[in-house]
Amino acid sequence: MSIPASSHPVSPSRARRRAAWLLLCAALSAPWAVSAETLPAPAALHRQLLAQGHKAQAVTVVEPHLSSKDQPVQRRYLAYPVEAVLSATLGPSWQAQPDRELEFKALDGFVARMPVARFLKYRAYLAVGLADGQPFTVDNLAQGEKRVALGPYYLIWDNLSAPTLQAEGGTHWPYQVAEISLRAVNPEALLPSGMDSGRWAEHAALAQTYCLSCHQINGFGGAKMPLNLAVRAKLIDARTWQSWLLQPQSVKPGTAMPALPDGLSAAERQRIASQLHDYLKALPVAP
Ligand code: HEC
């Protein structure tokens, strides 16, 4: 199966297909959506934020897409504090329910979801460029992609003040962000009634953290590689499963499927991989 590369510019037919796809996604995810906002173009956002006293600032981070566990690479971005952007687009009440999730949707179908609580705990920024004016791109080492466009917006985290974030890799750093929304957590797709939520909630959260930015579970998740993991996991034996999650390049050289972050310990990566397999095998496939 191939995935749409995140190339620019977008052809008209591709734009139409994308529009149809977004409509479909909106229809499917409507029950959980509270509010979805398409972000204004950077120049318009800049004017809007400036009027409220916020300016873009230079923010230095360890860039996870360029870094490995032993070789952290720092970069300086030009960025707005994310809480200012969220208050301007979703309204100040976005902070009111820490157990809701913020969803960042990218132009290529990649979706990142994170609990509101994470934004209250750590400092995040929405980057609009590099501080030195170089092209706003990055090499994505984990996915073997070069000079990936980051704009219009790129969510970055102050992981110099919070080094624990450095172990997570790029999972929570969506780029080409075009839309932000606020939604309820743990939809029926991930923990259908009848499934013991006490036993599986943590597993479902792992899938959300590490997999659902690109894949789906019963229609919920990202569209970068819209594969229903609840179906596929049941067809893959434990060994192949571990290889796909820990060393995807050994199963399919050149694949864009990233390994679980190498900032986690080997034991932890193995544990997460088998927990995900157990959960996905137990999860009923939605009709
Ligand atoms: C950044 C996007 C991305 C993330 C995150 C991601 N994957 Fe993938 N995954 C892919 C892509 C792209 C492929 C297609 C690989 C190919 O065919 O080259 C893939 C392929 C797979 C396959 C193989 C499917 C087959 O062909 O049988 C499995 C299994 C899989 N992913 C599971 C997972 C699981 C489980 C997670 C979470 C731990 C995950 N993926 C996270 C992008 C992603």
Short mmCIF file of C-alpha atoms and ligand atoms in Angstrom, two decimals:
data_model
loop_
_atom_site.label_atom_id
_atom_site.label_comp_id
_atom_site.label_asym_id
_atom_site.label_seq_id
_atom_site.Cartn_x
_atom_site.Cartn_y
_atom_site.Cartn_z
CA MET A 1 0.00 0.00 0.00
CA SER A 2 1.36 3.43 -0.83
CA ILE A 3 0.81 6.64 1.04
CA PRO A 4 0.30 10.10 -0.36
CA ALA A 5 3.64 11.87 -0.11
CA SER A 6 3.46 15.26 1.52
CA SER A 7 4.50 17.06 -1.65
CA HIS A 8 3.69 20.58 -2.74
CA PRO A 9 2.15 22.16 -4.68
CA VAL A 10 -1.15 20.27 -4.55
CA SER A 11 -2.74 19.44 -7.91
CA PRO A 12 -6.39 20.45 -8.40
CA SER A 13 -7.59 16.84 -8.59
CA ARG A 14 -5.65 15.99 -5.47
CA ALA A 15 -7.12 19.02 -3.75
CA ARG A 16 -10.63 17.82 -4.72
CA ARG A 17 -9.92 14.33 -3.44
CA ARG A 18 -8.55 15.83 -0.27
CA ALA A 19 -11.62 18.03 0.17
CA ALA A 20 -13.86 14.98 -0.25
CA TRP A 21 -11.74 13.05 2.19
CA LEU A 22 -11.86 15.85 4.76
CA LEU A 23 -15.65 16.00 4.42
CA LEU A 24 -15.83 12.26 4.97
CA CYS A 25 -13.54 12.49 8.00
CA ALA A 26 -15.62 15.34 9.39
CA ALA A 27 -18.79 13.27 8.96
CA LEU A 28 -17.22 10.22 10.63
CA SER A 29 -15.72 12.07 13.53
CA ALA A 30 -18.59 14.49 14.09
CA PRO A 31 -19.94 12.81 17.26
CA TRP A 32 -16.73 13.59 19.14
CA ALA A 33 -15.87 16.94 17.72
CA VAL A 34 -16.59 19.93 19.89
CA SER A 35 -15.13 22.56 17.63
CA ALA A 36 -12.76 22.33 14.68
CA GLU A 37 -11.04 25.45 13.48
CA THR A 38 -9.10 25.84 10.28
CA LEU A 39 -6.14 28.00 11.17
CA PRO A 40 -5.83 31.33 9.37
CA ALA A 41 -2.81 31.87 7.13
CA PRO A 42 0.29 32.83 9.16
CA ALA A 43 0.09 36.51 8.11
CA ALA A 44 -3.53 36.78 9.31
CA LEU A 45 -2.76 34.95 12.54
CA HIS A 46 0.20 37.25 13.05
CA ARG A 47 -2.06 40.34 12.80
CA GLN A 48 -4.66 38.77 15.09
CA LEU A 49 -2.09 37.87 17.76
CA LEU A 50 -0.21 41.13 17.46
CA ALA A 51 -3.44 42.97 18.23
CA GLN A 52 -3.54 40.95 21.48
CA GLY A 53 0.06 41.76 22.31
CA HIS A 54 1.67 38.46 21.20
CA LYS A 55 4.71 38.46 18.93
CA ALA A 56 6.53 35.55 17.35
CA GLN A 57 9.66 34.75 19.36
CA ALA A 58 12.81 32.69 18.84
CA VAL A 59 12.50 29.33 20.60
CA THR A 60 15.36 26.82 20.87
CA VAL A 61 14.47 23.13 21.03
CA VAL A 62 16.08 19.73 20.55
CA GLU A 63 14.61 18.91 17.13
CA PRO A 64 13.37 15.30 17.44
CA HIS A 65 13.20 14.68 13.69
CA LEU A 66 16.94 15.43 13.40
CA SER A 67 18.04 13.87 16.68
CA SER A 68 18.84 10.38 17.82
CA LYS A 69 19.13 9.25 21.40
CA ASP A 70 22.89 9.88 21.48
CA GLN A 71 22.99 12.88 19.16
CA PRO A 72 20.61 15.65 20.12
CA VAL A 73 20.43 18.41 17.50
CA GLN A 74 19.23 21.87 18.53
CA ARG A 75 17.32 24.26 16.32
CA ARG A 76 15.85 27.74 16.71
CA TYR A 77 12.35 28.39 15.46
CA LEU A 78 10.25 31.49 15.14
CA ALA A 79 7.09 30.63 17.05
CA TYR A 80 3.99 31.76 18.95
CA PRO A 81 3.06 30.41 22.39
CA VAL A 82 0.44 27.79 21.63
CA GLU A 83 -1.91 28.93 24.38
CA ALA A 84 -2.21 32.33 22.69
CA VAL A 85 -3.08 30.66 19.37
CA LEU A 86 -5.58 28.30 21.02
CA SER A 87 -7.28 31.11 22.91
CA ALA A 88 -7.48 33.17 19.73
CA THR A 89 -8.91 30.34 17.60
CA LEU A 90 -10.90 28.10 20.00
CA GLY A 91 -11.69 30.70 22.66
CA PRO A 92 -10.19 30.92 26.17
CA SER A 93 -12.35 28.06 27.50
CA TRP A 94 -10.15 25.46 25.72
CA GLN A 95 -8.34 25.03 29.05
CA ALA A 96 -11.48 24.34 31.05
CA GLN A 97 -11.54 20.55 30.66
CA PRO A 98 -8.04 19.08 30.98
CA ASP A 99 -9.29 15.59 30.07
CA ARG A 100 -10.40 16.65 26.61
CA GLU A 101 -8.02 16.36 23.70
CA LEU A 102 -6.60 18.81 21.26
CA GLU A 103 -6.31 17.47 17.77
CA PHE A 104 -3.85 18.89 15.23
CA LYS A 105 -4.63 17.88 11.67
CA ALA A 106 -1.98 18.18 8.96
CA LEU A 107 -2.36 18.74 5.24
CA ASP A 108 -1.22 15.15 4.48
CA GLY A 109 -3.71 13.45 6.80
CA PHE A 110 -1.38 13.08 9.79
CA VAL A 111 -3.29 13.67 13.02
CA ALA A 112 -1.82 14.30 16.46
CA ARG A 113 -4.03 14.20 19.54
CA MET A 114 -2.91 15.23 22.98
CA PRO A 115 -4.75 15.81 26.24
CA VAL A 116 -5.35 19.44 27.15
CA ALA A 117 -3.53 18.67 30.43
CA ARG A 118 -0.28 18.24 28.52
CA PHE A 119 -0.51 21.84 27.30
CA LEU A 120 -1.05 23.04 30.87
CA LYS A 121 1.98 21.07 32.06
CA TYR A 122 4.55 21.72 29.31
CA ARG A 123 5.25 24.74 27.14
CA ALA A 124 4.37 24.35 23.47
CA TYR A 125 4.72 26.74 20.55
CA LEU A 126 3.36 26.95 17.04
CA ALA A 127 6.32 27.61 14.77
CA VAL A 128 5.99 29.55 11.52
CA GLY A 129 9.61 29.52 10.39
CA LEU A 130 13.23 29.09 11.36
CA ALA A 131 14.72 31.94 13.40
CA ASP A 132 17.59 32.34 10.89
CA GLY A 133 15.23 32.58 7.89
CA GLN A 134 16.41 29.29 6.30
CA PRO A 135 13.72 27.25 4.43
CA PHE A 136 11.04 25.98 6.82
CA THR A 137 11.76 22.26 6.30
CA VAL A 138 13.22 19.34 8.22
CA ASP A 139 14.73 15.95 7.42
CA ASN A 140 12.61 13.30 9.09
CA LEU A 141 15.20 10.66 10.00
CA ALA A 142 12.73 8.14 11.48
CA GLN A 143 10.65 8.12 8.29
CA GLY A 144 13.54 8.45 5.86
CA GLU A 145 12.15 11.67 4.33
CA LYS A 146 14.28 14.66 3.30
CA ARG A 147 13.41 18.38 3.35
CA VAL A 148 9.86 17.85 4.53
CA ALA A 149 7.86 21.12 4.47
CA LEU A 150 6.86 22.17 8.00
CA GLY A 151 4.45 25.01 7.20
CA PRO A 152 1.97 26.49 7.59
CA TYR A 153 2.37 25.56 11.27
CA TYR A 154 4.59 23.20 13.23
CA LEU A 155 3.87 22.27 16.86
CA ILE A 156 7.08 22.28 18.91
CA TRP A 157 7.77 21.73 22.62
CA ASP A 158 10.21 23.41 24.97
CA ASN A 159 12.09 20.16 25.60
CA LEU A 160 15.17 21.98 26.92
CA SER A 161 13.22 23.00 30.04
CA ALA A 162 11.51 19.58 30.13
CA PRO A 163 14.10 16.96 29.07
CA THR A 164 11.64 14.08 29.69
CA LEU A 165 9.95 15.19 26.46
CA GLN A 166 13.13 14.39 24.54
CA ALA A 167 12.56 10.64 25.00
CA GLU A 168 9.26 10.80 23.10
CA GLY A 169 10.68 11.39 19.65
CA GLY A 170 8.57 13.29 17.11
CA THR A 171 5.20 11.77 18.05
CA HIS A 172 3.81 14.98 19.48
CA TRP A 173 5.42 17.30 16.91
CA PRO A 174 2.93 17.46 14.04
CA TYR A 175 3.98 19.58 11.08
CA GLN A 176 2.01 21.07 8.16
CA VAL A 177 -0.72 21.74 10.72
CA ALA A 178 -3.75 23.34 9.12
CA GLU A 179 -6.55 22.64 11.58
CA ILE A 180 -7.04 22.48 15.33
CA SER A 181 -9.96 20.97 17.21
CA LEU A 182 -11.04 20.05 20.71
CA ARG A 183 -12.65 16.66 21.31
CA ALA A 184 -13.70 14.13 23.92
CA VAL A 185 -11.21 11.39 24.82
CA ASN A 186 -11.52 7.62 24.36
CA PRO A 187 -14.27 7.41 21.83
CA GLU A 188 -16.35 4.30 21.45
CA ALA A 189 -14.08 3.14 18.59
CA LEU A 190 -11.17 2.49 20.95
CA LEU A 191 -13.04 1.14 23.97
CA PRO A 192 -16.42 -0.15 22.81
CA SER A 193 -18.97 -0.92 25.52
CA GLY A 194 -18.43 -4.54 26.45
CA MET A 195 -14.66 -4.11 26.58
CA ASP A 196 -13.30 -3.86 30.12
CA SER A 197 -12.14 -0.24 30.13
CA GLY A 198 -10.29 -0.68 33.45
CA ARG A 199 -8.10 -3.30 31.83
CA TRP A 200 -7.64 -1.70 28.41
CA ALA A 201 -7.72 2.08 28.88
CA GLU A 202 -3.94 2.32 29.17
CA HIS A 203 -3.50 0.19 26.04
CA ALA A 204 -5.90 2.38 24.10
CA ALA A 205 -3.95 5.45 25.25
CA LEU A 206 -0.71 3.88 23.95
CA ALA A 207 -2.31 3.34 20.56
CA GLN A 208 -3.41 6.97 20.54
CA THR A 209 0.02 8.19 21.52
CA TYR A 210 2.10 6.11 19.14
CA CYS A 211 -0.07 4.87 16.27
CA LEU A 212 -3.24 6.81 15.58
CA SER A 213 -1.52 9.84 14.14
CA CYS A 214 -1.17 7.78 10.94
CA HIS A 215 -3.35 4.67 11.31
CA GLN A 216 -6.93 4.11 12.35
CA ILE A 217 -8.82 1.94 14.76
CA ASN A 218 -12.42 1.35 13.69
CA GLY A 219 -12.55 4.58 11.75
CA PHE A 220 -10.89 6.74 14.41
CA GLY A 221 -7.44 8.13 13.76
CA GLY A 222 -5.22 9.65 11.12
CA ALA A 223 -5.35 9.31 7.38
CA LYS A 224 -1.66 9.22 6.53
CA MET A 225 -1.86 5.42 6.24
CA PRO A 226 -5.55 4.65 6.90
CA LEU A 227 -5.11 1.06 7.94
CA ASN A 228 -7.50 -0.37 10.56
CA LEU A 229 -5.08 -1.73 13.14
CA ALA A 230 -7.89 -3.72 14.82
CA VAL A 231 -8.14 -5.75 11.61
CA ARG A 232 -4.46 -5.93 10.70
CA ALA A 233 -3.14 -6.88 14.15
CA LYS A 234 -5.23 -10.06 14.12
CA LEU A 235 -3.51 -11.16 10.90
CA ILE A 236 0.08 -10.60 12.07
CA ASP A 237 1.97 -13.06 14.31
CA ALA A 238 3.73 -11.82 17.47
CA ARG A 239 7.23 -11.91 15.98
CA THR A 240 6.41 -10.00 12.82
CA TRP A 241 4.44 -7.54 14.93
CA GLN A 242 7.48 -6.85 17.12
CA SER A 243 9.63 -6.36 14.02
CA TRP A 244 7.19 -3.88 12.47
CA LEU A 245 7.12 -1.81 15.65
CA LEU A 246 10.75 -2.09 16.77
CA GLN A 247 12.65 -2.39 13.46
CA PRO A 248 10.31 -1.67 10.55
CA GLN A 249 13.32 -1.29 8.24
CA SER A 250 14.11 -4.98 8.80
CA VAL A 251 10.65 -5.98 7.54
CA LYS A 252 10.51 -3.53 4.66
CA PRO A 253 13.65 -1.51 3.86
CA GLY A 254 12.88 2.11 3.02
CA THR A 255 9.45 2.04 4.68
CA ALA A 256 7.99 5.28 6.04
CA MET A 257 6.67 3.44 9.11
CA PRO A 258 8.66 4.81 12.09
CA ALA A 259 9.95 2.53 14.86
CA LEU A 260 8.75 3.20 18.42
CA PRO A 261 10.88 6.09 19.75
CA ASP A 262 14.45 5.02 20.53
CA GLY A 263 14.43 7.30 23.56
CA LEU A 264 12.44 4.60 25.37
CA SER A 265 14.36 1.69 26.88
CA ALA A 266 14.50 -1.56 24.90
CA ALA A 267 12.39 -3.29 27.54
CA GLU A 268 9.79 -0.56 27.43
CA ARG A 269 9.56 -0.63 23.64
CA GLN A 270 9.01 -4.40 23.75
CA ARG A 271 6.39 -4.07 26.46
CA ILE A 272 4.51 -1.38 24.53
CA ALA A 273 4.63 -3.46 21.34
CA SER A 274 3.15 -6.53 22.99
CA GLN A 275 0.56 -4.52 24.95
CA LEU A 276 -0.59 -2.99 21.67
CA HIS A 277 -0.81 -6.39 20.02
CA ASP A 278 -2.83 -7.88 22.92
CA TYR A 279 -5.20 -4.94 22.92
CA LEU A 280 -5.73 -4.85 19.16
CA LYS A 281 -6.35 -8.59 19.03
CA ALA A 282 -8.95 -8.27 21.81
CA LEU A 283 -10.63 -5.23 20.27
CA PRO A 284 -13.80 -6.05 18.30
CA VAL A 285 -13.78 -4.80 14.72
CA ALA A 286 -16.58 -2.30 14.21
CA PRO A 287 -18.98 -3.36 11.46
C1 HEC B 1 4.19 8.54 11.04
C2 HEC B 1 3.18 7.63 10.60
C3 HEC B 1 3.07 6.27 11.28
C4 HEC B 1 2.98 5.99 12.63
C5 HEC B 1 3.00 6.95 13.80
C6 HEC B 1 2.82 4.54 12.72
N1 HEC B 1 2.83 3.99 11.49
FE1 HEC B 1 2.56 2.03 11.04
N2 HEC B 1 2.87 2.41 9.09
C7 HEC B 1 3.04 3.65 8.54
C8 HEC B 1 3.22 3.54 7.12
C9 HEC B 1 3.46 4.67 6.16
C10 HEC B 1 3.14 2.15 6.84
C11 HEC B 1 3.26 1.49 5.50
C12 HEC B 1 4.59 0.84 5.46
C13 HEC B 1 4.94 0.34 4.09
O1 HEC B 1 4.18 -0.44 3.50
O2 HEC B 1 6.02 0.74 3.65
C14 HEC B 1 2.91 1.48 8.10
C15 HEC B 1 2.78 0.10 8.24
C16 HEC B 1 2.41 -0.54 9.41
C17 HEC B 1 2.19 -1.96 9.55
C18 HEC B 1 2.33 -2.99 8.47
C19 HEC B 1 1.07 -3.12 7.72
C20 HEC B 1 1.16 -4.22 6.72
O3 HEC B 1 1.59 -3.95 5.61
O4 HEC B 1 0.86 -5.35 7.09
C21 HEC B 1 1.82 -2.19 10.84
C22 HEC B 1 1.46 -3.53 11.47
C23 HEC B 1 1.84 -0.92 11.51
N3 HEC B 1 2.21 0.06 10.62
C24 HEC B 1 1.53 -0.74 12.83
C25 HEC B 1 1.73 0.45 13.52
C26 HEC B 1 1.55 0.57 14.94
C27 HEC B 1 1.04 -0.51 15.87
C28 HEC B 1 1.89 1.85 15.26
C29 HEC B 1 1.98 2.45 16.63
C30 HEC B 1 2.94 1.88 17.52
C31 HEC B 1 2.28 2.53 14.02
N4 HEC B 1 2.17 1.62 12.99
C32 HEC B 1 2.67 3.87 13.93
C33 HEC B 1 3.04 4.86 9.19
C34 HEC B 1 2.98 5.01 10.57
#
